GROMACS .gro file of C-alpha atoms in nm:
model
  297
    1MET     CA    1   6.300   7.047  17.297
    2THR     CA    2   6.356   6.969  16.930
    3GLY     CA    3   6.638   6.745  16.808
    4GLN     CA    4   6.810   7.043  16.643
    5MET     CA    5   6.804   7.240  16.966
    6PHE     CA    6   6.946   6.946  17.159
    7VAL     CA    7   7.236   6.913  16.915
    8GLN     CA    8   7.312   7.285  16.943
    9HIS     CA    9   7.312   7.264  17.322
   10PHE     CA   10   7.530   6.952  17.303
   11PHE     CA   11   7.798   7.141  17.109
   12ASN     CA   12   7.772   7.440  17.343
   13ALA     CA   13   7.821   7.208  17.642
   14LEU     CA   14   8.114   7.035  17.472
   15THR     CA   15   8.277   7.372  17.403
   16LEU     CA   16   8.233   7.501  17.757
   17GLY     CA   17   8.346   7.170  17.907
   18SER     CA   18   8.660   7.172  17.691
   19LEU     CA   19   8.749   7.523  17.807
   20TYR     CA   20   8.703   7.423  18.172
   21ALA     CA   21   8.910   7.110  18.114
   22LEU     CA   22   9.210   7.303  17.978
   23ILE     CA   23   9.214   7.530  18.284
   24ALA     CA   24   9.153   7.241  18.525
   25ILE     CA   25   9.460   7.056  18.395
   26GLY     CA   26   9.683   7.338  18.524
   27TYR     CA   27   9.531   7.309  18.872
   28THR     CA   28   9.565   6.933  18.878
   29MET     CA   29   9.926   6.928  18.751
   30VAL     CA   30  10.048   7.173  19.015
   31TYR     CA   31   9.854   6.996  19.288
   32GLY     CA   32   9.987   6.661  19.167
   33ILE     CA   33  10.351   6.754  19.225
   34LEU     CA   34  10.336   7.017  19.503
   35ARG     CA   35  10.004   6.942  19.678
   36LEU     CA   36   9.937   7.313  19.621
   37ILE     CA   37   9.625   7.486  19.488
   38ASN     CA   38   9.751   7.761  19.260
   39PHE     CA   39   9.477   8.025  19.287
   40ALA     CA   40   9.671   8.253  19.051
   41HIS     CA   41   9.598   8.010  18.767
   42GLY     CA   42   9.272   8.186  18.675
   43GLU     CA   43   9.466   8.509  18.627
   44ILE     CA   44   9.702   8.339  18.379
   45PHE     CA   45   9.387   8.244  18.186
   46MET     CA   46   9.288   8.614  18.187
   47LEU     CA   47   9.634   8.721  18.066
   48GLY     CA   48   9.604   8.483  17.770
   49ALA     CA   49   9.290   8.666  17.656
   50TYR     CA   50   9.456   9.009  17.697
   51PHE     CA   51   9.774   8.908  17.515
   52ILE     CA   52   9.582   8.787  17.210
   53PHE     CA   53   9.380   9.110  17.219
   54TYR     CA   54   9.688   9.335  17.219
   55THR     CA   55   9.889   9.137  16.964
   56GLY     CA   56   9.602   9.204  16.723
   57SER     CA   57   9.498   9.557  16.817
   58LEU     CA   58   9.842   9.711  16.888
   59PHE     CA   59  10.080   9.515  16.667
   60ASN     CA   60   9.834   9.405  16.399
   61LEU     CA   61   9.980   9.054  16.395
   62PRO     CA   62   9.799   8.765  16.224
   63TRP     CA   63   9.568   8.583  16.465
   64VAL     CA   64   9.767   8.258  16.464
   65VAL     CA   65  10.095   8.439  16.536
   66GLY     CA   66   9.926   8.632  16.817
   67ALA     CA   67   9.792   8.309  16.967
   68VAL     CA   68  10.138   8.149  16.970
   69ILE     CA   69  10.294   8.460  17.127
   70SER     CA   70  10.017   8.472  17.390
   71ILE     CA   71  10.067   8.109  17.486
   72VAL     CA   72  10.445   8.153  17.514
   73LEU     CA   73  10.409   8.471  17.722
   74CYS     CA   74  10.160   8.302  17.956
   75ALA     CA   75  10.390   8.002  17.997
   76LEU     CA   76  10.668   8.244  18.099
   77CYS     CA   77  10.428   8.421  18.337
   78GLY     CA   78  10.342   8.086  18.497
   79ILE     CA   79  10.710   8.006  18.545
   80MET     CA   80  10.765   8.352  18.692
   81VAL     CA   81  10.476   8.302  18.936
   82ASP     CA   82  10.642   7.983  19.057
   83LYS     CA   83  10.979   8.154  19.102
   84VAL     CA   84  10.839   8.458  19.283
   85ALA     CA   85  10.554   8.315  19.491
   86TYR     CA   86  10.619   7.944  19.549
   87LYS     CA   87  10.987   7.855  19.507
   88PRO     CA   88  11.100   8.056  19.815
   89LEU     CA   89  10.834   7.869  20.017
   90ARG     CA   90  10.919   7.519  19.896
   91ASP     CA   91  11.019   7.402  20.246
   92ALA     CA   92  10.762   7.613  20.433
   93PRO     CA   93  10.429   7.475  20.562
   94ARG     CA   94  10.170   7.429  20.287
   95ILE     CA   95   9.946   7.696  20.434
   96SER     CA   96  10.219   7.953  20.355
   97ALA     CA   97  10.222   7.861  19.988
   98LEU     CA   98   9.841   7.863  19.983
   99ILE     CA   99   9.831   8.215  20.125
  100SER     CA  100  10.099   8.317  19.876
  101SER     CA  101   9.888   8.184  19.587
  102ILE     CA  102   9.586   8.387  19.701
  103GLY     CA  103   9.806   8.697  19.731
  104MET     CA  104   9.953   8.639  19.385
  105SER     CA  105   9.603   8.607  19.241
  106PHE     CA  106   9.497   8.945  19.381
  107LEU     CA  107   9.830   9.101  19.276
  108ILE     CA  108   9.787   8.995  18.912
  109GLN     CA  109   9.423   9.105  18.911
  110ASN     CA  110   9.508   9.451  19.038
  111LEU     CA  111   9.812   9.488  18.812
  112ALA     CA  112   9.584   9.402  18.520
  113ILE     CA  113   9.338   9.673  18.627
  114VAL     CA  114   9.622   9.928  18.642
  115VAL     CA  115   9.789   9.823  18.316
  116PHE     CA  116   9.489   9.725  18.100
  117SER     CA  117   9.226   9.945  18.278
  118GLY     CA  118   8.906   9.806  18.425
  119ILE     CA  119   8.696   9.893  18.120
  120PRO     CA  120   8.579   9.580  17.934
  121LYS     CA  121   8.724   9.550  17.585
  122PRO     CA  122   8.552   9.395  17.282
  123VAL     CA  123   8.744   9.119  17.105
  124VAL     CA  124   8.745   9.116  16.727
  125ARG     CA  125   8.681   8.761  16.608
  126PRO     CA  126   8.809   8.635  16.269
  127ASP     CA  127   8.520   8.555  16.035
  128PHE     CA  128   8.607   8.187  16.001
  129PHE     CA  129   8.540   8.137  16.373
  130VAL     CA  130   8.193   8.289  16.375
  131LYS     CA  131   8.043   8.221  16.031
  132ILE     CA  132   7.745   8.005  16.132
  133MET     CA  133   7.721   7.663  15.972
  134VAL     CA  134   7.374   7.515  15.908
  135ILE     CA  135   7.378   7.136  15.897
  136LYS     CA  136   7.035   6.972  15.857
  137GLY     CA  137   6.868   7.261  16.034
  138VAL     CA  138   7.124   7.276  16.316
  139ARG     CA  139   7.300   7.611  16.347
  140ILE     CA  140   7.653   7.567  16.480
  141LEU     CA  141   7.939   7.811  16.522
  142PRO     CA  142   8.271   7.677  16.385
  143LEU     CA  143   8.414   7.757  16.729
  144ALA     CA  144   8.188   7.490  16.879
  145VAL     CA  145   8.376   7.232  16.672
  146ILE     CA  146   8.723   7.391  16.678
  147VAL     CA  147   8.745   7.430  17.058
  148PRO     CA  148   8.689   7.058  17.145
  149VAL     CA  149   8.927   6.952  16.866
  150VAL     CA  150   9.200   7.190  16.988
  151CYS     CA  151   9.141   7.071  17.346
  152PHE     CA  152   9.172   6.708  17.237
  153VAL     CA  153   9.498   6.774  17.048
  154LEU     CA  154   9.651   6.972  17.337
  155VAL     CA  155   9.560   6.703  17.590
  156LEU     CA  156   9.711   6.435  17.367
  157GLY     CA  157  10.031   6.642  17.342
  158LEU     CA  158  10.040   6.685  17.719
  159LEU     CA  159   9.987   6.313  17.779
  160PHE     CA  160  10.273   6.238  17.539
  161ILE     CA  161  10.502   6.472  17.736
  162VAL     CA  162  10.396   6.329  18.072
  163TYR     CA  163  10.410   5.959  17.981
  164LYS     CA  164  10.666   5.936  17.699
  165THR     CA  165  10.945   6.184  17.782
  166LYS     CA  166  11.211   6.211  18.054
  167PRO     CA  167  11.074   6.541  18.196
  168GLY     CA  168  10.734   6.371  18.215
  169LEU     CA  169  10.890   6.078  18.398
  170ALA     CA  170  11.048   6.326  18.640
  171MET     CA  171  10.708   6.493  18.694
  172ARG     CA  172  10.551   6.160  18.782
  173ALA     CA  173  10.841   6.078  19.014
  174ILE     CA  174  10.808   6.412  19.194
  175SER     CA  175  10.436   6.352  19.239
  176LYS     CA  176  10.518   6.030  19.426
  177ASP     CA  177  10.817   6.139  19.636
  178ILE     CA  178  10.986   6.474  19.586
  179GLU     CA  179  11.279   6.413  19.823
  180THR     CA  180  11.375   6.077  19.672
  181THR     CA  181  11.349   6.227  19.324
  182ARG     CA  182  11.588   6.505  19.431
  183LEU     CA  183  11.834   6.250  19.571
  184MET     CA  184  11.833   6.073  19.235
  185GLY     CA  185  11.983   6.384  19.073
  186VAL     CA  186  11.669   6.529  18.917
  187SER     CA  187  11.656   6.909  18.904
  188VAL     CA  188  11.330   6.931  19.093
  189ASN     CA  189  11.291   7.309  19.065
  190ARG     CA  190  11.339   7.296  18.690
  191ILE     CA  191  11.076   7.023  18.651
  192ILE     CA  192  10.832   7.214  18.871
  193ALA     CA  193  10.891   7.528  18.659
  194LEU     CA  194  10.821   7.320  18.347
  195THR     CA  195  10.498   7.199  18.506
  196PHE     CA  196  10.388   7.556  18.573
  197GLY     CA  197  10.481   7.650  18.217
  198LEU     CA  198  10.278   7.368  18.061
  199GLY     CA  199   9.974   7.432  18.281
  200SER     CA  200   9.989   7.805  18.208
  201ALA     CA  201  10.019   7.743  17.833
  202LEU     CA  202   9.698   7.536  17.843
  203ALA     CA  203   9.524   7.806  18.049
  204ALA     CA  204   9.634   8.062  17.789
  205ALA     CA  205   9.489   7.849  17.508
  206SER     CA  206   9.164   7.832  17.702
  207GLY     CA  207   9.169   8.210  17.764
  208ILE     CA  208   9.220   8.278  17.393
  209MET     CA  209   8.931   8.053  17.293
  210TRP     CA  210   8.717   8.191  17.575
  211ALA     CA  211   8.771   8.543  17.437
  212LEU     CA  212   8.659   8.420  17.096
  213ARG     CA  213   8.351   8.246  17.240
  214TYR     CA  214   8.251   8.531  17.474
  215PRO     CA  215   8.405   8.832  17.295
  216GLN     CA  216   8.454   9.072  17.583
  217ILE     CA  217   8.750   9.076  17.821
  218GLN     CA  218   8.808   9.246  18.155
  219PRO     CA  219   9.068   9.204  18.435
  220LEU     CA  220   8.843   8.996  18.663
  221MET     CA  221   8.731   8.754  18.392
  222GLY     CA  222   8.958   8.479  18.527
  223PHE     CA  223   8.796   8.453  18.869
  224MET     CA  224   8.477   8.256  18.806
  225PRO     CA  225   8.612   8.029  18.527
  226GLY     CA  226   8.913   7.963  18.752
  227ILE     CA  227   8.695   7.864  19.046
  228LYS     CA  228   8.479   7.643  18.826
  229ALA     CA  229   8.783   7.479  18.668
  230PHE     CA  230   8.916   7.408  19.016
  231ILE     CA  231   8.582   7.245  19.097
  232ALA     CA  232   8.612   7.044  18.776
  233ALA     CA  233   8.958   6.925  18.885
  234VAL     CA  234   8.819   6.819  19.224
  235VAL     CA  235   8.521   6.645  19.064
  236GLY     CA  236   8.746   6.450  18.829
  237GLY     CA  237   8.999   6.375  19.104
  238ILE     CA  238   9.260   6.644  19.162
  239GLY     CA  239   9.603   6.519  19.062
  240SER     CA  240   9.469   6.324  18.762
  241ILE     CA  241   9.495   6.475  18.412
  242HIS     CA  242   9.227   6.240  18.280
  243GLY     CA  243   9.009   6.332  18.578
  244ALA     CA  244   9.050   6.705  18.505
  245VAL     CA  245   8.929   6.653  18.148
  246ILE     CA  246   8.634   6.441  18.260
  247GLY     CA  247   8.547   6.686  18.538
  248GLY     CA  248   8.557   6.981  18.297
  249LEU     CA  249   8.329   6.808  18.049
  250ILE     CA  250   8.085   6.704  18.323
  251LEU     CA  251   8.070   7.060  18.453
  252GLY     CA  252   8.014   7.200  18.104
  253PHE     CA  253   7.728   6.958  18.035
  254VAL     CA  254   7.569   7.014  18.377
  255GLU     CA  255   7.566   7.393  18.327
  256ILE     CA  256   7.440   7.400  17.969
  257MET     CA  257   7.195   7.109  17.978
  258THR     CA  258   7.034   7.211  18.307
  259VAL     CA  259   6.960   7.557  18.168
  260ALA     CA  260   6.848   7.404  17.837
  261PHE     CA  261   6.595   7.171  18.002
  262PHE     CA  262   6.498   7.405  18.285
  263PRO     CA  263   6.527   7.765  18.149
  264GLU     CA  264   6.368   7.902  18.466
  265LEU     CA  265   6.688   7.800  18.653
  266SER     CA  266   6.920   8.005  18.428
  267GLY     CA  267   6.968   8.265  18.703
  268PHE     CA  268   7.124   7.995  18.922
  269LYS     CA  269   7.365   7.869  18.654
  270ASP     CA  270   7.678   7.947  18.855
  271ALA     CA  271   7.541   7.758  19.155
  272PHE     CA  272   7.531   7.427  18.968
  273ALA     CA  273   7.909   7.390  18.989
  274PHE     CA  274   7.907   7.429  19.366
  275ILE     CA  275   7.616   7.187  19.408
  276LEU     CA  276   7.806   6.935  19.197
  277LEU     CA  277   8.115   6.989  19.414
  278ILE     CA  278   7.920   6.924  19.735
  279VAL     CA  279   7.761   6.609  19.592
  280ILE     CA  280   8.098   6.471  19.478
  281LEU     CA  281   8.270   6.550  19.808
  282LEU     CA  282   7.993   6.372  19.997
  283ALA     CA  283   7.978   6.070  19.767
  284LYS     CA  284   8.344   6.031  19.663
  285PRO     CA  285   8.585   6.274  19.832
  286THR     CA  286   8.880   6.172  19.612
  287GLY     CA  287   8.689   6.260  19.293
  288LEU     CA  288   8.588   6.030  19.012
  289MET     CA  289   8.944   5.928  18.917
  290GLY     CA  290   9.144   6.042  19.219
  291GLU     CA  291   9.364   5.818  19.426
  292LYS     CA  292   9.349   5.806  19.800
  293ILE     CA  293   9.670   5.956  19.941
  294GLU     CA  294   9.803   5.797  20.256
  295GLU     CA  295   9.993   6.026  20.491
  296LYS     CA  296  10.339   5.901  20.594
  297VAL     CA  297  10.404   5.891  20.969
   0.00000   0.00000   0.00000
């Protein structure tokens, strides 16, 4: 492999890893406060791609305006998912909420098929995202630079909210002890809704950039990226924002670099994530940055 090819693959891996990381953060935030795996999160990612598609094709809005509207709509969808599927089950056994999340995932998928139709739709990409740059013989799409930068900025913003604001302090308190946090006067349901909103907004940003990187959308497009992002969250240590980012990047590099160095394995690309998951669970069940949770008796 030439040096130019390696650099191109490096940027492709960085882009894919960044997209996984943004989705994985939503999984890890919800798990961190509710100990719940929100399987409907991949469908919020899919809705982000559809919203940006329709704001451009139906309403002819500028791309940036459409992106903002898509992110806001997805954040509201995430909050609505919490209110409909999880809030009524707050005091129920965890298995009930888990089943509810699976049901919500299938519900959104099938609603999307009815509303958007199951026919894949091509996404029109603005020229400044796809005009190839040639730097010392290396051909790079602007998206391969923009996506990691956007991911970095969004993660910084999220870390500021979580570690420097009162709602962020409440999120961290809920993750430690939800009942004590409630007794201290914190509106737990409102903070949980905010958590769903933030995670869904990041998933929407990832869905928008995914549609630009792979310009075809369809109602089931959220399933496999959602599963892989969940694996990334587990690899990094579910419950840890930093771990979700690291897990997403690791998964992106494993997928792209393995195919780059061993092209004959490209047909097994999707299996790499699951192999990585098994290895991590055997070697370090809490993930790379996860904390061991002790059950209270």
